[in-house]
mmCIF file of C-alpha atoms and ligand atoms in Angstrom:
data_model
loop_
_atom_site.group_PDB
_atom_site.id
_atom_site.type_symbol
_atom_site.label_atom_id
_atom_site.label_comp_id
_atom_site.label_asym_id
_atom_site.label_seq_id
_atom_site.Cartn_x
_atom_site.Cartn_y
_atom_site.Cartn_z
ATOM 1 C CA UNK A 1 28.505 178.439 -30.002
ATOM 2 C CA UNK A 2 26.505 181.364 -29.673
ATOM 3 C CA UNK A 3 25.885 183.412 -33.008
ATOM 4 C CA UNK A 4 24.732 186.868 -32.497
ATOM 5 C CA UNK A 5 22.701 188.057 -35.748
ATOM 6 C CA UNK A 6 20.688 191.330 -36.813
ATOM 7 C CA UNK A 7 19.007 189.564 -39.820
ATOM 8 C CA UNK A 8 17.222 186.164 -40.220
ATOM 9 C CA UNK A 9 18.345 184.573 -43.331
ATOM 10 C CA UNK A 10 16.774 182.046 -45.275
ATOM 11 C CA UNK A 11 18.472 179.053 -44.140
ATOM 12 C CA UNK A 12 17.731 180.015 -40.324
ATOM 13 C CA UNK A 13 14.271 180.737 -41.664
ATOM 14 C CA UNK A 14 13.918 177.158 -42.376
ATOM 15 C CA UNK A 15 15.438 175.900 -38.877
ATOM 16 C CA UNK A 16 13.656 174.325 -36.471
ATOM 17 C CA UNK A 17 13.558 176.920 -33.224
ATOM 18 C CA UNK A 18 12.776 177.647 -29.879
ATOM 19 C CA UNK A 19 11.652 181.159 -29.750
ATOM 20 C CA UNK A 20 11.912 183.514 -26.818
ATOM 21 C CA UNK A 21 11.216 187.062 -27.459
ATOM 22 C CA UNK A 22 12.548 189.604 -24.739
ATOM 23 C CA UNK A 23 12.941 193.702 -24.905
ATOM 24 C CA UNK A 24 16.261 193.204 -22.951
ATOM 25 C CA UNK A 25 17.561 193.730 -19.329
ATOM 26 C CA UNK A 26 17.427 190.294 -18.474
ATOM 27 C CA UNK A 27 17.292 188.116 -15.195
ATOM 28 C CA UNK A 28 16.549 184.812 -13.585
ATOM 29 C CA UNK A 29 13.205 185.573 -15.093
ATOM 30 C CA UNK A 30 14.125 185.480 -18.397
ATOM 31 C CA UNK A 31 17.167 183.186 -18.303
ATOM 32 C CA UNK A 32 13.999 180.519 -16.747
ATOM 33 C CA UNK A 33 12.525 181.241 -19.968
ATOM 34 C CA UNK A 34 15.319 180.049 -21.641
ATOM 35 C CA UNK A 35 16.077 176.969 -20.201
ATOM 36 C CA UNK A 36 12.351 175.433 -20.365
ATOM 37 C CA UNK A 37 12.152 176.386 -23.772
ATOM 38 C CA UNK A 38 15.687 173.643 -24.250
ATOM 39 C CA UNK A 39 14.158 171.444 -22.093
ATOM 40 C CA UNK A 40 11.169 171.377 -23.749
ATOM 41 C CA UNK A 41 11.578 171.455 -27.090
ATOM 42 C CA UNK A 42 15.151 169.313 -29.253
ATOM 43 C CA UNK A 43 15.091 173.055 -31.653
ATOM 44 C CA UNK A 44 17.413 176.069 -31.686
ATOM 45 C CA UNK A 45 16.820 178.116 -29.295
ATOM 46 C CA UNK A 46 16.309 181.667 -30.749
ATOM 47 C CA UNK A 47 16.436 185.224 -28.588
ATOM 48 C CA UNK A 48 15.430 188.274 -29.411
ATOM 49 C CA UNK A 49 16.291 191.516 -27.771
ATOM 50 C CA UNK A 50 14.279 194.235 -29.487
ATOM 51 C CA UNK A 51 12.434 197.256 -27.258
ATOM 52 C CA UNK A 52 9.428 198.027 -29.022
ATOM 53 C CA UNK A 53 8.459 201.553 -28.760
ATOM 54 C CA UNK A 54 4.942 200.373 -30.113
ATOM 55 C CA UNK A 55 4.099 198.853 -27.127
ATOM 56 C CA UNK A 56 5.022 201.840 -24.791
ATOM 57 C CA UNK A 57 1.668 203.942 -24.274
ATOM 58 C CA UNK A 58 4.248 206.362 -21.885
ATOM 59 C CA UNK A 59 7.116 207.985 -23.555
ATOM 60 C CA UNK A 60 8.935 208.369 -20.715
ATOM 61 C CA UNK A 61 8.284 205.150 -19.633
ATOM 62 C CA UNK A 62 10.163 204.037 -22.664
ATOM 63 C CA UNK A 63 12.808 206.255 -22.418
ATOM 64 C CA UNK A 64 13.798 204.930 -19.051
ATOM 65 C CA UNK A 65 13.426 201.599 -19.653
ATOM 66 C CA UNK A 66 16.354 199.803 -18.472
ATOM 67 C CA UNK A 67 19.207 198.591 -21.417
ATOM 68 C CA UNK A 68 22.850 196.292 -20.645
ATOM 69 C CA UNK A 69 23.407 194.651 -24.023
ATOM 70 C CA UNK A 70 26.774 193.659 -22.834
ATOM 71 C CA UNK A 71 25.130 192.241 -19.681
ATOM 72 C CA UNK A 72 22.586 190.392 -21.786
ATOM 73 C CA UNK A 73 24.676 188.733 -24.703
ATOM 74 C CA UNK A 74 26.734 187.294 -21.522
ATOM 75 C CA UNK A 75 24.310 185.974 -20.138
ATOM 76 C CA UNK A 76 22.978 184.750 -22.806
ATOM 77 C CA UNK A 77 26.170 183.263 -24.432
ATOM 78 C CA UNK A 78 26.468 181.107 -20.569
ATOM 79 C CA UNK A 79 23.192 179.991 -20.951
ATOM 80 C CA UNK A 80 24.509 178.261 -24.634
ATOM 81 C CA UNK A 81 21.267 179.564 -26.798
ATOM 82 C CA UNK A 82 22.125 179.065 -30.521
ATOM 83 C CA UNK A 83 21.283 182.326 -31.927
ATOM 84 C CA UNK A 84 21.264 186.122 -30.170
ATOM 85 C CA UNK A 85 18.877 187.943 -32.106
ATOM 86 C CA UNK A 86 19.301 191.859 -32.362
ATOM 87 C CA UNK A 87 17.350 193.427 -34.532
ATOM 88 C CA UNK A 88 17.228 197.342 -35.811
ATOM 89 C CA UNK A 89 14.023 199.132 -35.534
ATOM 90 C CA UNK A 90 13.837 199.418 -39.820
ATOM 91 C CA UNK A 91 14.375 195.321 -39.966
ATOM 92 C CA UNK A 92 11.091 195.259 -37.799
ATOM 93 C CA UNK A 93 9.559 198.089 -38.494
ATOM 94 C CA UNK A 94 10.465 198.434 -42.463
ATOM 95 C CA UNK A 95 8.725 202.248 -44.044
ATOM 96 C CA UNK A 96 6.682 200.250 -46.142
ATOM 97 C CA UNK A 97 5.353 198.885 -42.429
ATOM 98 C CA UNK A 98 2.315 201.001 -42.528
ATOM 99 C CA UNK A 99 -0.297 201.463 -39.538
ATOM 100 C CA UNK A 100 -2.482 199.022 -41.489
ATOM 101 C CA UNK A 101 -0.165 195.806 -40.395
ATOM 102 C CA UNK A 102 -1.122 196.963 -36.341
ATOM 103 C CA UNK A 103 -2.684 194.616 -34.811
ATOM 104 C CA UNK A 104 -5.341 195.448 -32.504
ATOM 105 C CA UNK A 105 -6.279 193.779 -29.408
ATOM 106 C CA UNK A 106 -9.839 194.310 -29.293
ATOM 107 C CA UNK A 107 -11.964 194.578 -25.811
ATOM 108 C CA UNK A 108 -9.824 191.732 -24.142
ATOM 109 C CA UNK A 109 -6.640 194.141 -24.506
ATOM 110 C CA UNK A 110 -8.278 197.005 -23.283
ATOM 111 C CA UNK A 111 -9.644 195.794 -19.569
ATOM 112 C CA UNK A 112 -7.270 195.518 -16.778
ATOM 113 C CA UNK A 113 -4.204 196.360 -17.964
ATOM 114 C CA UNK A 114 -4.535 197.414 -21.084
ATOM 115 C CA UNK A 115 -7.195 200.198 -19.600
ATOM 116 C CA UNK A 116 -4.610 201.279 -17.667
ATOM 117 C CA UNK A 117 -2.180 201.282 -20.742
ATOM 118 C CA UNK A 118 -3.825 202.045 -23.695
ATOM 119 C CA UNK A 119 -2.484 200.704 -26.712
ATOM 120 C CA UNK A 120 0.293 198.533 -24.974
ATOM 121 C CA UNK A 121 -1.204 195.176 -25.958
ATOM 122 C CA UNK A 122 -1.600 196.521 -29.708
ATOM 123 C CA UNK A 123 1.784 197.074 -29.418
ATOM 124 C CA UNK A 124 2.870 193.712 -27.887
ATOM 125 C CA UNK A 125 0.730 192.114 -30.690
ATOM 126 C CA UNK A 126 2.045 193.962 -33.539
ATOM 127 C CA UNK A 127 5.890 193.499 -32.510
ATOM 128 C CA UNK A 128 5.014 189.518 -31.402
ATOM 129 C CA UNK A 129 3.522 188.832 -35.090
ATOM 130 C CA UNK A 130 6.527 190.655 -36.732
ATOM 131 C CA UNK A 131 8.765 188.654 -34.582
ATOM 132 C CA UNK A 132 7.416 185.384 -35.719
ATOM 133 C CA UNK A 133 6.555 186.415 -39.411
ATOM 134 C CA UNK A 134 10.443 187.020 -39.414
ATOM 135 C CA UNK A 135 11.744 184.061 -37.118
ATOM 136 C CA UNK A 136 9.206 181.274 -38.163
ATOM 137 C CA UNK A 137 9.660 180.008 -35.275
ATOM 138 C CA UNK A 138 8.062 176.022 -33.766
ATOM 139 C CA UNK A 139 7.838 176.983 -30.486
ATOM 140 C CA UNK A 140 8.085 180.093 -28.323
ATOM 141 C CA UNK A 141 8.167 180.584 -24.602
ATOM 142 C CA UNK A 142 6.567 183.609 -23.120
ATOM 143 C CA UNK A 143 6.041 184.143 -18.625
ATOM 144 C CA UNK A 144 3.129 183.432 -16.988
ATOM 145 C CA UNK A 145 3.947 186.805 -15.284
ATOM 146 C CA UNK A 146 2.545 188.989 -17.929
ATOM 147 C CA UNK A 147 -0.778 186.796 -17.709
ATOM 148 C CA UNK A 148 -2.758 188.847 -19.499
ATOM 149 C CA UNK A 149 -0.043 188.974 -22.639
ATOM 150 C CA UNK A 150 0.490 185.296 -22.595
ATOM 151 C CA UNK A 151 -3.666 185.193 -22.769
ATOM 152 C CA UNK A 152 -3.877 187.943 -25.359
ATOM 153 C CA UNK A 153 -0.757 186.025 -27.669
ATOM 154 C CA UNK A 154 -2.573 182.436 -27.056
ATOM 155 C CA UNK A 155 -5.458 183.840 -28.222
ATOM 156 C CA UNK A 156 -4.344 185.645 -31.141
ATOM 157 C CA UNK A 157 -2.285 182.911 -32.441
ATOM 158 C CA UNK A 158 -3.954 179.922 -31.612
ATOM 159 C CA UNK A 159 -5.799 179.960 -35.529
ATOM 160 C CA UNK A 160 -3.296 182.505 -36.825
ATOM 161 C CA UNK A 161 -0.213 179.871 -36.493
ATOM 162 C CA UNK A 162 -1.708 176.697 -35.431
ATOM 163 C CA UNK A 163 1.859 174.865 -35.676
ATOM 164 C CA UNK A 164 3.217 176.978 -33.275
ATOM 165 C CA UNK A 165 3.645 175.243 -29.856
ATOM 166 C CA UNK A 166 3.315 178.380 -27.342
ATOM 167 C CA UNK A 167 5.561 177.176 -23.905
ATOM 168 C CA UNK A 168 4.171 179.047 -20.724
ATOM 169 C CA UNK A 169 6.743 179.611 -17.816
ATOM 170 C CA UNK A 170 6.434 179.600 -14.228
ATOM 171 C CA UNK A 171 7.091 183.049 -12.172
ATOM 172 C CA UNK A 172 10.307 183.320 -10.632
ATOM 173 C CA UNK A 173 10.670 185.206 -7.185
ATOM 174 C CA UNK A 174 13.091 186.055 -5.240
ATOM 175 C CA UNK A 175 13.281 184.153 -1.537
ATOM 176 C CA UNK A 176 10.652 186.817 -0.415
ATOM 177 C CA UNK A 177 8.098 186.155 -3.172
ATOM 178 C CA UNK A 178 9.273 189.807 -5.212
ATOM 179 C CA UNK A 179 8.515 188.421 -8.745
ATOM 180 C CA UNK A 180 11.689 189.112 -11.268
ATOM 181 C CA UNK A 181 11.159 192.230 -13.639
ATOM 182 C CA UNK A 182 14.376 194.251 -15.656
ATOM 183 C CA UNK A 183 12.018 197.202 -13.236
ATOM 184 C CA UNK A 184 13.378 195.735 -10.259
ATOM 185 C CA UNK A 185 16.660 197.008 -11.125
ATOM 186 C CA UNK A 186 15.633 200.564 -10.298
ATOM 187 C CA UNK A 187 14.808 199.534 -7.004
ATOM 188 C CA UNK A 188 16.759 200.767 -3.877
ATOM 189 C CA UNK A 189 17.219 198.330 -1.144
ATOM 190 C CA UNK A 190 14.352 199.634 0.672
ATOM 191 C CA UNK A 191 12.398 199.314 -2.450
ATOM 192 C CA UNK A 192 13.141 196.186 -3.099
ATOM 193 C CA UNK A 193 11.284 195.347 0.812
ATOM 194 C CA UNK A 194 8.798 197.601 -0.014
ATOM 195 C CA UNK A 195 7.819 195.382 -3.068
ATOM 196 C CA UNK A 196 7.812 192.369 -1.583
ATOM 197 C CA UNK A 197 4.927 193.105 0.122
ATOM 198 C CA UNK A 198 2.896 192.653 -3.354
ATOM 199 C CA UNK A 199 3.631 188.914 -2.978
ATOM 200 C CA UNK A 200 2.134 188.997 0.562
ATOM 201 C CA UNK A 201 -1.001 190.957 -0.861
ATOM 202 C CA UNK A 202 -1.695 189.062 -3.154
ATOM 203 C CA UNK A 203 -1.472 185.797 -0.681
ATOM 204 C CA UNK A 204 -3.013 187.458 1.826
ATOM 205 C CA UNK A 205 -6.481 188.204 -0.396
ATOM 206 C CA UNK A 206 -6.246 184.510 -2.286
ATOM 207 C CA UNK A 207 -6.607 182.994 1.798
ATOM 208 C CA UNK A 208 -9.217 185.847 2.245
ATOM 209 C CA UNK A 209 -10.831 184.355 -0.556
ATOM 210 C CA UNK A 210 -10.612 180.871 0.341
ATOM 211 C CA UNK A 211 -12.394 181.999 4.148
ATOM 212 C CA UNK A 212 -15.037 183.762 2.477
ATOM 213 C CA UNK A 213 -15.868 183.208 -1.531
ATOM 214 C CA UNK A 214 -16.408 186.669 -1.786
ATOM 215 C CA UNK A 215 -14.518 187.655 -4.791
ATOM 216 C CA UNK A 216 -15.762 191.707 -4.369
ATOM 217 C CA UNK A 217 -14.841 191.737 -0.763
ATOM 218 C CA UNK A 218 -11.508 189.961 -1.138
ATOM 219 C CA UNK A 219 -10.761 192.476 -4.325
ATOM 220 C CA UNK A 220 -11.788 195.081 -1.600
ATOM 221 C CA UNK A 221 -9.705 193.919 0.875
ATOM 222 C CA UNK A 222 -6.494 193.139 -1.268
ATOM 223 C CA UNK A 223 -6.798 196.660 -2.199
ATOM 224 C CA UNK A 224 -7.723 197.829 1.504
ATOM 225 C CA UNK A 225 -3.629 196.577 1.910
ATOM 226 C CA UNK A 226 -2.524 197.853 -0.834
ATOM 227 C CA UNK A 227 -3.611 201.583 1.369
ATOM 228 C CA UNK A 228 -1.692 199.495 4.668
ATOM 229 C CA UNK A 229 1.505 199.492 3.057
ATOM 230 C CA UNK A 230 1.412 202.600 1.294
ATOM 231 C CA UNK A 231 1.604 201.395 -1.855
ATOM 232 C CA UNK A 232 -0.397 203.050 -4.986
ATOM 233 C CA UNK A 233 -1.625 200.552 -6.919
ATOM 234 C CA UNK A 234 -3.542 200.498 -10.518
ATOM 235 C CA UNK A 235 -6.217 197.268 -9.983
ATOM 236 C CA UNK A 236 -6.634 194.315 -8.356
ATOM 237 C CA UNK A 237 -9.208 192.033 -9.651
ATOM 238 C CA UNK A 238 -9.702 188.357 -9.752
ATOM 239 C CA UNK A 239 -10.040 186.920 -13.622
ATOM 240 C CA UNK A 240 -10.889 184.131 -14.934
ATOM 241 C CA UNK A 241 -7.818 182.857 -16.455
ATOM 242 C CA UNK A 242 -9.122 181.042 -19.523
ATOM 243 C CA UNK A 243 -11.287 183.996 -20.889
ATOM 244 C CA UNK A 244 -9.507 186.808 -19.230
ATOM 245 C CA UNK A 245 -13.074 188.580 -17.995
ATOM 246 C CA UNK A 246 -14.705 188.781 -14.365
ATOM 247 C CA UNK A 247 -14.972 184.718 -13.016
ATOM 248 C CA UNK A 248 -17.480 182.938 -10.961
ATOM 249 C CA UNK A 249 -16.624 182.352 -7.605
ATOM 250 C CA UNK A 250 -16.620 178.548 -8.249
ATOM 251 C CA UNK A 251 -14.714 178.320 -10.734
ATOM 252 C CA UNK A 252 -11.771 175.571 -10.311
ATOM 253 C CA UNK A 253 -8.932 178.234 -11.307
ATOM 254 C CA UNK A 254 -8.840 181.729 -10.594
ATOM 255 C CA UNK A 255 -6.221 184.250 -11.340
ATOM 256 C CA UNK A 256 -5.598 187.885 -9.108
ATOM 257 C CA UNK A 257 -4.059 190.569 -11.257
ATOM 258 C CA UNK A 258 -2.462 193.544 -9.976
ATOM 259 C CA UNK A 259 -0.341 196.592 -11.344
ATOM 260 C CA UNK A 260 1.721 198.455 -8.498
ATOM 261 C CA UNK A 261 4.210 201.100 -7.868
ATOM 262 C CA UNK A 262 6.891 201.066 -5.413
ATOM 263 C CA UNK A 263 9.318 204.170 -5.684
ATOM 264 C CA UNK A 264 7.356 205.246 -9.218
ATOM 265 C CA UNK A 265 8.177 201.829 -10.785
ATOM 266 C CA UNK A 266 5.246 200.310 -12.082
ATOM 267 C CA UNK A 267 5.450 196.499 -11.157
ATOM 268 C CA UNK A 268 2.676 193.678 -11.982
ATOM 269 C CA UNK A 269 2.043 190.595 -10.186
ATOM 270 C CA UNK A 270 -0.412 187.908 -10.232
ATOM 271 C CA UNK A 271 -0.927 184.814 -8.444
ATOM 272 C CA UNK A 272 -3.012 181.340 -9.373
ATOM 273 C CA UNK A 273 -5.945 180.454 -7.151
ATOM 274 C CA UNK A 274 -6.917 176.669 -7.293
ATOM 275 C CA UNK A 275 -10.001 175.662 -5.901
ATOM 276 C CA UNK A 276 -10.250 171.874 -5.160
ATOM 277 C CA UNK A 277 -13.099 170.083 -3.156
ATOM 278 C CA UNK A 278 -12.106 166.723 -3.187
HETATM 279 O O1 PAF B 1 7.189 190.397 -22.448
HETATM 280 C C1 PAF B 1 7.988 191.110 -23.080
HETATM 281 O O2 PAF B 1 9.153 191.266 -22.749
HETATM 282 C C2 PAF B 1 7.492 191.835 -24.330
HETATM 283 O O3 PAF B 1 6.175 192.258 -24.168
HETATM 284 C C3 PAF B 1 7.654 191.034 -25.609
HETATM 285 C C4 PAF B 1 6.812 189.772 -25.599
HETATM 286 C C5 PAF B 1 9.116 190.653 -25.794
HETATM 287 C C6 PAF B 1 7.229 191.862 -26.817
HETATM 288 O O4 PAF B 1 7.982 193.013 -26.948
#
């Protein structure tokens, strides 16, 4: 049975669990999340539905940011997780919570994304720690979507909480390669086509890359379709997943980032290049 709680007590404290943190407005996306972290781990699962404000460098973006508790605790509740956790913004956020305890994500959190949202990975750090100082968690499951997050939270905690196991999870797209976001909601139909294209962008410039190991020219030319469709976008840059800073061309694994925004929705994307040459 599902328990819904606002307030970790001592006993769950102790428990082993399967974290997976979420700010809510959930979808296949999350509910993926969900089930790898029970397949991979024999612990409670444990989710949180808390929208940090901390991690919102645009008011407005956080005032619009979508909500459906009802919608969530159902889905939650047919997806069997143990515990539903719903916390108040003075459980996580006590006054005695002083600017001192932000964390801060140095340079790594302030190039791609981050430049373009300053503060937001300070925030994701802050509200992550707090989560697991409270939850004490064994494992937790974050999406390969928000690539640079999952780096920055690896990173952070690899020393910090070396008994944590941190579970990365695939993307999930639609049938048309539109990765899953609670943003997608605000989509109209249209929209929704118009955003699929990111998927093809981003395919397009990895095979661009793969014809001509130019990683400047296929950033120039993933961009260059970007202006094709119409669609603004914030970067596109290949990174080198392990270290999250400009790669080498031969590297084995490359990652392409982008930020996007179809109908003023600010979407993200990324997609895995593998380079093999056996
Ligand atoms: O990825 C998210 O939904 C959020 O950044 C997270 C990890 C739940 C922290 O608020």
């Amino acid at each position: 049975m599902t328990r819904i709680i606002k307030k970790i007590d001592k006993e769950l404290f102790l428990e082993e669990k399967c974290f997976i943190p979420t700010m809510g407005a959930l979808h296949k996306g999350h509910l993926s999340l969900v089930r790898l972290g029970k397949k991979s781990t024999n612990a409670k699962t444990i989710v949180s539905i808390f929208l940090n404000k901390k991690q919102f460098n645009d008011k407005s973006d956080y005032d619009s940011y979508p909500i459906d508790l009802d919608g969530d605790i159902e889905l939650l509740r047919k997806e069997e997780v143990d515990y539903i956790f719903i916390p108040d913004e003075n459980y996580i956020y006590p006054k005695d919570f002083v600017e001192l305890n932000d964390i801060k994500s140095g340079e790594k959190g302030s190039l791609f994304e981050g430049a373009h949202r300053p503060g937001h990975f300070d925030g994701v750090l802050t509200v992550v720690n707090r989560l697991f100082e409270l939850v004490n968690p064994t494992s937790a499951v974050f999406g390969k979507k928000d690539a640079q997050q999952l780096y920055l939270i690896k990173e952070f905690f690899a020393n910090k909480k070396n008994n944590l196991k941190i579970i990365e999870a695939e993307i999930i797209r639609d049938e048309y390669g539109l990765a899953m976001s609670s943003r997608n909601r605000f989509l109209s139909k249209k929209g929704i086509d118009i955003a699929r294209n990111i998927f093809q962008i981003l395919k397009n410039t990895k095979d661009y890359f793969f014809q001509n190991q130019d990683i400047q020219k296929a950033e120039a030319f993933g961009k260059e379709l970007f202006n094709e469709y119409e669609i603004n976008y914030d970067y596109l840059n290949f990174v080198d997943p392990k270290y999250f800073e400009t790669p080498d061309k031969n590297q084995e694994k490359l990652l392409i980032i982008t930020a996007a925004y179809v109908e003023g929705i600010r979407l993200i994307d990324n997609m895995e290049v593998i380079q093999s040459w056996t």
